[in-house]
PDB file of C-alpha atoms in Angstrom:
ATOM      1  CA  MET A 241      13.142  16.253 -32.693  1.00  0.00           C
ATOM      2  CA  LYS A 242       9.676  17.724 -32.635  1.00  0.00           C
ATOM      3  CA  LEU A 243       8.176  18.321 -29.198  1.00  0.00           C
ATOM      4  CA  PRO A 244       4.391  18.472 -28.749  1.00  0.00           C
ATOM      5  CA  LEU A 245       2.968  21.795 -27.793  1.00  0.00           C
ATOM      6  CA  PRO A 246       1.101  21.720 -24.459  1.00  0.00           C
ATOM      7  CA  PHE A 247      -1.988  23.657 -25.576  1.00  0.00           C
ATOM      8  CA  ARG A 248      -2.337  22.285 -29.074  1.00  0.00           C
ATOM      9  CA  ARG A 249      -5.969  21.881 -30.131  1.00  0.00           C
ATOM     10  CA  ASP A 250      -5.700  19.601 -33.145  1.00  0.00           C
ATOM     11  CA  ARG A 251      -5.229  16.301 -31.354  1.00  0.00           C
ATOM     12  CA  SER A 252      -6.231  13.337 -33.381  1.00  0.00           C
ATOM     13  CA  ILE A 253      -9.227  11.201 -32.494  1.00  0.00           C
ATOM     14  CA  LEU A 254      -7.005   8.144 -32.141  1.00  0.00           C
ATOM     15  CA  LYS A 255      -4.931   9.786 -29.434  1.00  0.00           C
ATOM     16  CA  ARG A 256      -8.076  10.717 -27.495  1.00  0.00           C
ATOM     17  CA  GLN A 257      -9.441   7.181 -27.784  1.00  0.00           C
ATOM     18  CA  ASP A 258      -6.125   5.732 -26.633  1.00  0.00           C
ATOM     19  CA  ALA A 259      -6.045   8.133 -23.704  1.00  0.00           C
ATOM     20  CA  GLN A 260      -9.636   7.287 -22.748  1.00  0.00           C
ATOM     21  CA  ASP A 261      -8.925   3.570 -23.084  1.00  0.00           C
ATOM     22  CA  HIS A 262      -5.833   3.929 -20.896  1.00  0.00           C
ATOM     23  CA  LEU A 263      -7.781   5.913 -18.288  1.00  0.00           C
ATOM     24  CA  GLU A 264     -10.619   3.358 -18.196  1.00  0.00           C
ATOM     25  CA  LYS A 265      -8.145   0.493 -17.824  1.00  0.00           C
ATOM     26  CA  LEU A 266      -6.332   2.333 -15.030  1.00  0.00           C
ATOM     27  CA  LEU A 267      -9.634   3.007 -13.247  1.00  0.00           C
ATOM     28  CA  ALA A 268     -10.738  -0.631 -13.527  1.00  0.00           C
ATOM     29  CA  ASP A 269      -7.399  -1.893 -12.213  1.00  0.00           C
ATOM     30  CA  SER A 270      -7.506   0.608  -9.357  1.00  0.00           C
ATOM     31  CA  LEU A 271     -10.994  -0.512  -8.352  1.00  0.00           C
ATOM     32  CA  ARG A 272      -9.899  -4.160  -8.413  1.00  0.00           C
ATOM     33  CA  ALA A 273      -6.920  -3.345  -6.198  1.00  0.00           C
ATOM     34  CA  LEU A 274      -9.154  -1.349  -3.846  1.00  0.00           C
ATOM     35  CA  GLY A 275     -11.532  -4.296  -3.642  1.00  0.00           C
ATOM     36  CA  HIS A 276      -8.636  -6.600  -2.782  1.00  0.00           C
ATOM     37  CA  VAL A 277      -7.456  -4.223  -0.055  1.00  0.00           C
ATOM     38  CA  CYS A 278     -10.994  -3.933   1.356  1.00  0.00           C
ATOM     39  CA  ALA A 279     -11.306  -7.738   1.464  1.00  0.00           C
ATOM     40  CA  LYS A 280      -8.017  -8.005   3.374  1.00  0.00           C
ATOM     41  CA  VAL A 281      -9.075  -5.318   5.850  1.00  0.00           C
ATOM     42  CA  ALA A 282     -12.409  -7.098   6.364  1.00  0.00           C
ATOM     43  CA  ASP A 283     -10.536 -10.360   7.075  1.00  0.00           C
ATOM     44  CA  VAL A 284      -8.358  -8.635   9.672  1.00  0.00           C
ATOM     45  CA  ILE A 285     -11.371  -7.034  11.367  1.00  0.00           C
ATOM     46  CA  GLU A 286     -13.205 -10.364  11.406  1.00  0.00           C
ATOM     47  CA  ALA A 287     -10.157 -12.121  12.884  1.00  0.00           C
ATOM     48  CA  GLN A 288      -9.920  -9.502  15.631  1.00  0.00           C
ATOM     49  CA  ARG A 289     -13.615  -9.871  16.404  1.00  0.00           C
ATOM     50  CA  LEU A 290     -13.321 -13.656  16.645  1.00  0.00           C
ATOM     51  CA  ASP A 291     -10.202 -13.312  18.769  1.00  0.00           C
ATOM     52  CA  ARG A 292     -12.086 -11.152  21.264  1.00  0.00           C
ATOM     53  CA  GLN A 293     -14.819 -13.793  21.453  1.00  0.00           C
ATOM     54  CA  GLY A 294     -12.305 -16.544  22.219  1.00  0.00           C
ATOM     55  CA  TYR A 295     -12.048 -18.226  18.824  1.00  0.00           C
ATOM     56  CA  SER A 296      -8.419 -17.333  18.241  1.00  0.00           C
ATOM     57  CA  GLN A 297      -7.077 -20.874  17.987  1.00  0.00           C
ATOM     58  CA  GLN A 298      -7.149 -22.309  14.506  1.00  0.00           C
ATOM     59  CA  ASN A 299      -8.056 -25.895  13.587  1.00  0.00           C
ATOM     60  CA  ASP A 300     -10.420 -26.226  16.560  1.00  0.00           C
ATOM     61  CA  PHE A 301     -13.938 -27.377  15.922  1.00  0.00           C
ATOM     62  CA  LEU A 302     -16.996 -26.419  17.890  1.00  0.00           C
ATOM     63  CA  ARG A 303     -19.263 -29.105  19.310  1.00  0.00           C
ATOM     64  CA  ARG A 304     -22.973 -28.687  19.879  1.00  0.00           C
ATOM     65  CA  VAL A 305     -23.941 -29.414  23.459  1.00  0.00           C
ATOM     66  CA  ASP A 306     -27.684 -28.789  23.250  1.00  0.00           C
ATOM     67  CA  ARG A 307     -28.447 -32.132  21.520  1.00  0.00           C
ATOM     68  CA  GLU A 308     -28.007 -35.648  22.700  1.00  0.00           C
ATOM     69  CA  GLN A 309     -25.376 -37.520  20.783  1.00  0.00           C
ATOM     70  CA  ASP A 310     -27.019 -39.794  18.276  1.00  0.00           C
ATOM     71  CA  LYS A 311     -25.665 -43.301  18.002  1.00  0.00           C
ATOM     72  CA  GLY A 312     -27.034 -43.829  14.538  1.00  0.00           C
ATOM     73  CA  PRO A 313     -29.141 -42.217  11.840  1.00  0.00           C
ATOM     74  CA  LYS A 314     -32.310 -40.610  13.097  1.00  0.00           C
ATOM     75  CA  LYS A 315     -35.510 -42.504  12.209  1.00  0.00           C
ATOM     76  CA  GLU A 316     -38.745 -40.636  11.680  1.00  0.00           C
TER      77      GLU A 316
END
């Protein structure tokens, strides 16, 4: 069995291209995973902020109180 030498200079171009392709793919996947993690952290921070403001209960809807309730479509 032939083992590769660690400081060998005559690497083929194909091996370098494969290594570069692998590195670029790894970098792209890492950035996607980092983006996913950042989105999750942003969701947690936003949930904490809303919880502090009193919007912690889910499936509740806010009602506007500054307008009169219309009984029908508004005519202009």
